[in-house]
Amino acid sequence: MVAFGDESDVPEKRRIRYFDDDEIKQARRSSMGPVMSKSTSTGLGPTMSRTMTSVSIRSIRSASVRRQSIDPASALPIHYRTFSHSLEETKERQIQEALKIKDKATAELAELEWHKITPIEIYSRLRTSQSQGLSPEQAKMRIEEYGKNLPSAPPSHLYKDIFGYFFGGFGSILLVGSILVFVSWKPLGQPPQQSNLALAIVLLVVFFIQAGFNAWQDWSSSRVMASITTMLPDHCLVLRGGIQVELEAFEIVPGDVLFIKAGNKLPADVRFVEISSDVKFDRSILTGESMPIAGSVESTDDNYLETRCIGMQGTHCISGNGLGVVVSTGDKTVFGRIAKLTNQPSSGLTTLQKDILRFVTIICSLMLFMIIIVIALWGSYLHKVHPGWILIPGLIVDCVTVAIAFVPEGLPIALTASLTITANLMKRNNILCKSLKTVETLGTVSVICSDKTGTLTKNQMTASDCCIGTKKMTAADACNEKQTLVEGTHPILQQLRAVAGICNAGAFEASTMNMALADRHIIGDATDQAVLRFSEGLGSIHELRSIWRKRFDLAFNSKNKFMIRVSSLIDSRGKDLALTAQEISSFNEQNDMLLMIKGAPDILMGRITSIVNEEGRISPFDSNIRAAVEVIKDDWSSQGKRVILLARKLLSADVIKNDPSDSEFEREAMHHASTGLTFVGLIAIVDPPRDEIPEVVRVLRRAGIRIFMVTGDFKLTAQAIAQECGIITNPPALVHNVSVLSREKVASLDEKHIEIKYEHRWDDPATSIVLSGPELISLNENQWDALCRYQEVVFARTTPEQKLRIVKEYQARDNLVAMTGDGINDAPSLKQADIGIAPGSGSDIAIEAADMVLLESFSAIVEAVLYGRVVYDNLKKTICYLLPAGTFSEFWPIMTSVIFGLPQVLSSFLMIVICCFTDCAAATTLAYEKPEANVMLRPPRNPKKDKLVDWKLLLQAYVFLGGLETLSSFSMSYWYAQRRGVPFSALWFGYGAIPEGLSQEYVTSVLNEASSIYFVNLVVMQWFNLMAIRTRHLSIFQHPPAFNKATQNLYLFPAILFALVIVFIFCYIPSLQSVLGSTRVPAEHWFLPMCFGMGILLADEGRKHCVRRWPNGFAARVAW
């Protein structure tokens, strides 16, 4: 077991385990013996191919794990089945659940017999063939017969959804409050008060309105996410009409001949008809098996779920390759049948949801505390000393009002709106986020570890140079010498062409062979494509492969960093193309074989003992020649080129101990390739960086995010590309290496020069270091501490284990890490990272393991990070807006009434109107706020320290804003009463006493007017508060709400107009005035609040100016 760091601190579901060679051998001994493959369509006997060696990946989740659907009340309903590709022990409970489901499905699958019949009978029953596959006409008829390869829609859970619409969020509080107020009206009300009836009805109406909004929001967000899910179709390679074609998964039908390779997710149930000896499948998603299962052509079990000759939909091929015939699609697959028996697991709370839950818990605790205080004061004092002041119905209404006032009803609506907006923005930028966690975490990412090929570079590889012997030439010059190849006068170039074309996993798509070489489509990875085009430019690939038959393949992987192909001769012409005159005479065409190898020069150079010189003869690979080749390799690498070494070795019949079809031949081939190789040449491949990458790196660095390169390429190549991309900004002489990392803790020196803190400025001098994978193995904790403080790091020649360790080491030092990768072996590090990012062109396993998929350019990550921060910012603004009037300013009228005997200067009904109408609408519009100009100039948020609601925000909301709004509203109300002859001194500790000389009706009328003034004062001041809290740092003139598309939020103005209309409805309609006790408001009490609101706006402008002017001053330290 390979383990790095302290495993005890890593959750079980995220631990990664790799198997060493001894464990693999032991697992093979316990499984079926070697299985011979069937003949290929060429009719040339058995051919075997291999793709992976000892790196095996398996899932840790059970059959119940599918793409999760998240409740729209807390997140967006994204239907994605995700599962981990970790190598740690699967949880026993999950395995047991999977086994139970499997047992239920076994009976349903008992009638199937695809696994019991021979491949020949499979072809016969499905009317298909291995050489031709289905014809287009057959495929069209079967689509009509079997339908598309899609699962049926999941059950709707309509009643559960409806229940969530009504009682999700704060719906239950509204309903309970409405019921209690109805009870206060009748039977407790003696006589019943119409205002209580109106209040109960309003609460009930709001209860239904919020349920309707939740339902609409669910429908709206579902539409958004449904459109997003179509952005990443699954593709597969099938044989149609004798031609390999790439189809979307839903287009395949029973009878299709499917090509399977490592990294593929099986799109349907298939019967294997030809496989490599090392093919393995991760079935844990369906069967609970904790280890990869070897494939087989012959049936190994009568149980359809246990046999190894069936590949099941949704499982992954993690090594090897093969050929299969599709036998079931859609709901008829094992996955489709089992899906009917499973329920999707509930989703856990994300970081942001936990923050919101923490805030709501604090608010609800305060609410309960205040309600208890009100009840305690009433029971112990008021009810005894002033029994007529607050009766039981009034007490109930007061308690309900406190509850409604403290709870921010607009928060769930604003949260859901934020998520929908973000989902639309992600879709617009071709970013597929699988969960809300992804968006949230992007706002806190401090380190991005990026793969090079295809992420930072264009993944458009072309051969630029080649080296034969010690002679360099450009690829164009080599192609110009094509005539010498035809004439046989350039034997060494012929041999380079032969090894490049034969030892290659790529293949031209038959339908594009009539196109120009540069335009032909090649099935294979980018490196193989470049080498294959180079070889085709020198001569026909079809010719090479028709005279040399593949007998064994060991595909390139990130552990070995080379590919092996063993071939035997079919046509004697092949000797002249691949061998020297010295070797031709001793080569036995019938029994000898040729081992060809292609890979990393630094890995293979030590295995070479001879070289084909420029004259085409074999000579020793001495130190002088080795040094000359090293110079060429290093020169090309320093230019950012990927260098591939090609070599070969003759295998005479007497040294071959096993048949190539035997599973033991892999070990033998590795042994043969370990020494005695003959150097044929080098090929240099260029893969230019994407045009936008330098700007992306610059923007991310200004945002306080360190972006590193983690690649399998040679160190010099990686460093050169990193400098082109802007990841390394220092000249080579100032780039550190492993020697500067002291094994002792030298805090005074290291921390002075290379410590990175959140306040590190993007334009400060950066420290750079380049390390290779082997160097990482020897680092101790002190060296890792020093390494993790560098601003610019390139990790070269890394293996999957080392990528995983890099992620874990940075996480252990309180960094939030995003990892990008597209390969099979990237899956463990993608799952371990806080955010796993895969390109849309990546392998199925990488895409499944990732949290986010970039369907186009890597530059989209800038938008993703931006809006990850904006979601957090806008929710802070929403809370800061809701608390002053909707909580603080409404709470004090009740408490002053209970404690000081003052009349409740703001009626309970008008409190509810503010909470559920005027404030709620405006709070929702804050979700549409555009990013402030400095969002990407701030350091990333530290989720351990920076909470959604902290003391700074409460200070702003309660003391600064809430205090001013409460004080001015109280002043205006009691000043108006004083002017109308109801002095404040008579009301203070009056407990309902009527001032002398005034009637009850007159005092009630004045206090109703004062209540309406308090209400209007809050509503109007909140308009200016809305404008003030739109920005946390910038002035309203720097971030105007209108007339600037980059900053405007035109929804603010309809929200203000809506609040104005609500005021006129409840205060100016005579029929409602008599019921609610509201009144018209004098004109001056519309303009005075505007003055107070302008004061709030100007005071906040001054605060923001101080924050910007003195970033380390007191105002900045207490800024929210």
XYZ file of C-alpha atoms in Angstrom, residues 535-803:
269
model
C 5.130 7.935 -40.023
C 2.368 8.236 -42.633
C 4.209 11.199 -44.079
C 7.156 8.887 -44.735
C 5.119 5.990 -46.105
C 1.918 3.989 -45.829
C 0.899 2.872 -42.343
C -1.420 0.304 -43.907
C 1.564 -1.266 -45.646
C 3.528 -1.520 -42.404
C 0.703 -3.079 -40.443
C -0.171 -5.516 -43.195
C 3.300 -7.053 -43.144
C 3.935 -6.952 -39.395
C 1.260 -8.619 -37.260
C 0.639 -7.396 -33.717
C 1.109 -10.147 -31.151
C 1.278 -8.253 -27.875
C 0.638 -4.719 -26.642
C 1.606 -2.928 -23.473
C 0.071 0.515 -23.833
C 1.649 3.679 -22.515
C 0.685 4.580 -18.970
C 1.808 7.218 -16.533
C 3.660 4.693 -14.380
C 5.893 3.049 -17.006
C 5.945 6.003 -19.441
C 6.502 3.789 -22.455
C 4.600 1.560 -24.891
C 5.688 -1.900 -26.036
C 4.480 -3.763 -29.090
C 5.696 -7.208 -30.055
C 5.089 -8.160 -33.691
C 5.775 -11.093 -35.953
C 6.538 -10.990 -39.675
C 3.878 -11.818 -42.264
C 5.572 -10.640 -45.439
C 9.321 -10.801 -46.001
C 9.253 -7.214 -47.287
C 8.919 -6.166 -43.666
C 12.524 -7.104 -42.911
C 13.847 -4.444 -45.274
C 11.650 -1.793 -43.676
C 12.435 -2.507 -40.021
C 15.836 -4.232 -39.826
C 19.407 -3.588 -40.851
C 21.257 -5.797 -43.326
C 23.157 -7.377 -40.424
C 19.924 -8.402 -38.710
C 18.010 -9.558 -41.772
C 20.290 -12.524 -42.330
C 19.777 -13.869 -38.800
C 16.032 -13.161 -38.511
C 13.801 -16.241 -38.685
C 10.574 -15.149 -40.343
C 8.577 -18.046 -38.914
C 9.492 -17.923 -35.246
C 11.377 -14.744 -34.369
C 9.617 -11.588 -33.219
C 10.426 -7.894 -33.073
C 9.913 -5.918 -29.872
C 9.391 -2.220 -30.475
C 9.256 0.369 -27.731
C 8.333 4.035 -27.703
C 8.487 6.311 -24.634
C 10.256 8.830 -22.435
C 13.984 9.160 -23.204
C 15.016 9.537 -19.571
C 13.285 6.231 -18.774
C 14.573 4.258 -21.776
C 18.052 5.662 -22.322
C 19.619 3.437 -19.682
C 18.254 0.319 -21.398
C 19.937 0.990 -24.747
C 23.128 -0.837 -25.675
C 23.346 -0.252 -29.437
C 22.334 2.249 -32.071
C 21.465 2.219 -35.758
C 24.010 4.690 -37.104
C 23.541 7.034 -40.036
C 24.890 4.406 -42.424
C 22.187 1.990 -41.296
C 24.503 -0.335 -39.378
C 24.419 -1.441 -35.730
C 27.104 0.116 -33.536
C 27.635 0.324 -29.758
C 25.752 3.004 -27.840
C 28.858 4.358 -26.127
C 29.200 7.329 -23.784
C 30.016 9.772 -26.579
C 26.945 8.855 -28.578
C 24.832 8.869 -25.420
C 26.063 12.373 -24.588
C 25.277 13.589 -28.113
C 21.734 12.187 -27.922
C 21.270 13.733 -24.468
C 22.265 17.141 -25.832
C 19.702 16.859 -28.619
C 16.996 15.730 -26.194
C 17.727 18.505 -23.704
C 17.821 21.123 -26.445
C 14.408 20.118 -27.731
C 12.994 19.818 -24.218
C 14.189 23.304 -23.287
C 12.160 24.578 -26.242
C 9.018 23.061 -24.722
C 8.940 20.062 -27.061
C 7.930 16.583 -25.962
C 10.655 14.132 -26.942
C 9.831 10.510 -27.777
C 12.525 7.848 -28.032
C 12.004 4.896 -30.389
C 13.939 1.654 -30.033
C 13.618 -2.014 -30.854
C 14.987 -5.445 -30.029
C 15.046 -8.742 -31.916
C 13.508 -11.641 -29.999
C 14.764 -14.928 -31.338
C 12.590 -17.979 -30.843
C 14.965 -19.503 -28.292
C 14.576 -16.565 -25.839
C 10.763 -16.478 -26.016
C 9.475 -18.566 -23.142
C 5.720 -17.878 -23.327
C 3.205 -17.451 -26.075
C 2.236 -13.786 -26.513
C -1.358 -14.711 -25.773
C -0.347 -16.009 -22.341
C -0.913 -13.681 -19.393
C 2.650 -14.384 -18.255
C 4.044 -12.851 -21.420
C 3.699 -9.358 -19.962
C 6.418 -10.062 -17.424
C 8.580 -11.597 -20.090
C 8.123 -8.613 -22.430
C 9.020 -6.232 -19.626
C 12.147 -8.295 -18.956
C 13.172 -8.253 -22.611
C 12.613 -4.471 -22.742
C 14.721 -3.829 -19.661
C 18.054 -4.070 -21.492
C 19.671 -4.676 -24.847
C 17.562 -2.196 -26.820
C 18.699 -0.734 -30.128
C 18.255 3.010 -30.478
C 16.380 3.944 -33.664
C 15.730 7.644 -33.213
C 14.015 10.537 -31.469
C 10.905 12.448 -32.458
C 10.189 15.939 -31.093
C 6.547 16.910 -30.742
C 5.223 20.414 -30.266
C 1.980 21.181 -28.469
C 1.675 24.980 -28.212
C 0.045 26.583 -25.176
C -3.486 27.847 -25.597
C -3.530 31.494 -26.570
C -5.567 32.556 -23.556
C -3.556 30.725 -20.882
C -1.065 33.505 -19.967
C -3.950 35.894 -19.294
C -5.831 33.236 -17.314
C -2.787 32.603 -15.138
C -2.301 36.334 -14.600
C -5.936 36.849 -13.539
C -5.921 33.860 -11.190
C -2.650 34.983 -9.643
C -4.066 38.460 -9.044
C -6.985 36.753 -7.325
C -4.541 35.243 -4.821
C -4.693 31.764 -6.383
C -1.464 29.917 -7.019
C -1.521 27.862 -10.212
C 0.961 24.998 -10.532
C 1.753 22.598 -13.329
C 1.597 18.865 -12.598
C 2.621 16.824 -15.611
C 4.186 13.579 -16.677
C 6.491 15.362 -19.124
C 10.246 15.738 -18.829
C 11.423 18.479 -16.458
C 12.950 20.772 -19.091
C 9.875 20.471 -21.328
C 7.548 21.214 -18.439
C 9.604 24.221 -17.332
C 9.700 25.675 -20.844
C 5.923 25.353 -21.302
C 5.362 26.761 -17.804
C 7.360 29.846 -18.737
C 5.372 30.276 -21.945
C 2.136 30.004 -19.957
C 3.260 32.458 -17.287
C 3.205 29.847 -14.513
C 6.915 30.534 -14.007
C 7.877 34.177 -14.331
C 11.503 34.011 -13.221
C 14.392 33.381 -15.634
C 15.847 29.847 -15.536
C 18.795 30.960 -13.400
C 16.436 31.998 -10.594
C 14.304 28.858 -10.658
C 15.039 26.688 -7.632
C 15.395 22.930 -7.529
C 15.119 20.316 -4.823
C 18.558 21.117 -3.426
C 17.315 24.372 -1.846
C 14.743 22.524 0.278
C 16.486 21.957 3.595
C 15.640 18.802 5.485
C 15.928 20.838 8.681
C 13.417 23.444 9.764
C 14.999 26.821 8.995
C 12.083 29.142 9.703
C 14.010 32.395 9.832
C 15.506 32.000 6.360
C 12.830 30.076 4.496
C 9.828 31.958 5.799
C 11.476 35.283 5.068
C 11.932 34.469 1.413
C 9.265 32.004 0.377
C 6.376 32.203 2.788
C 3.078 32.942 1.107
C 0.266 34.515 3.045
C -3.178 35.683 2.087
C -1.948 39.260 1.950
C 0.743 38.376 -0.609
C 0.412 40.832 -3.492
C 0.123 39.403 -6.978
C 2.817 41.733 -8.261
C 5.366 40.917 -5.532
C 8.500 39.038 -6.668
C 7.610 35.348 -6.913
C 9.685 32.344 -5.948
C 9.823 29.464 -8.415
C 10.824 25.833 -8.163
C 10.760 22.824 -10.487
C 10.813 19.260 -9.175
C 10.449 15.835 -10.725
C 8.353 12.978 -9.426
C 11.277 10.875 -8.156
C 12.505 13.858 -6.123
C 9.138 14.117 -4.344
C 9.504 10.656 -2.858
C 12.422 11.664 -0.633
C 10.941 14.917 0.745
C 10.337 15.089 4.495
C 7.814 17.245 6.340
C 10.153 20.240 6.609
C 10.851 20.166 2.896
C 7.151 19.905 2.111
C 6.508 22.872 4.415
C 9.024 24.915 2.454
C 7.790 23.669 -0.918
C 4.165 24.520 -0.139
C 5.131 28.154 0.410
C 6.431 28.690 -3.125
C 4.300 30.803 -5.429
C 5.347 29.080 -8.677
C 5.828 25.328 -8.822
C 6.192 22.827 -11.642
C 5.968 19.106 -10.872
C 7.389 17.037 -13.746
C 7.498 13.299 -14.429
C 4.759 12.639 -11.853
C 2.953 9.346 -11.369
C -0.651 8.968 -10.117
C 0.661 8.258 -6.621
C 2.723 11.421 -6.663
C -0.154 13.536 -7.986
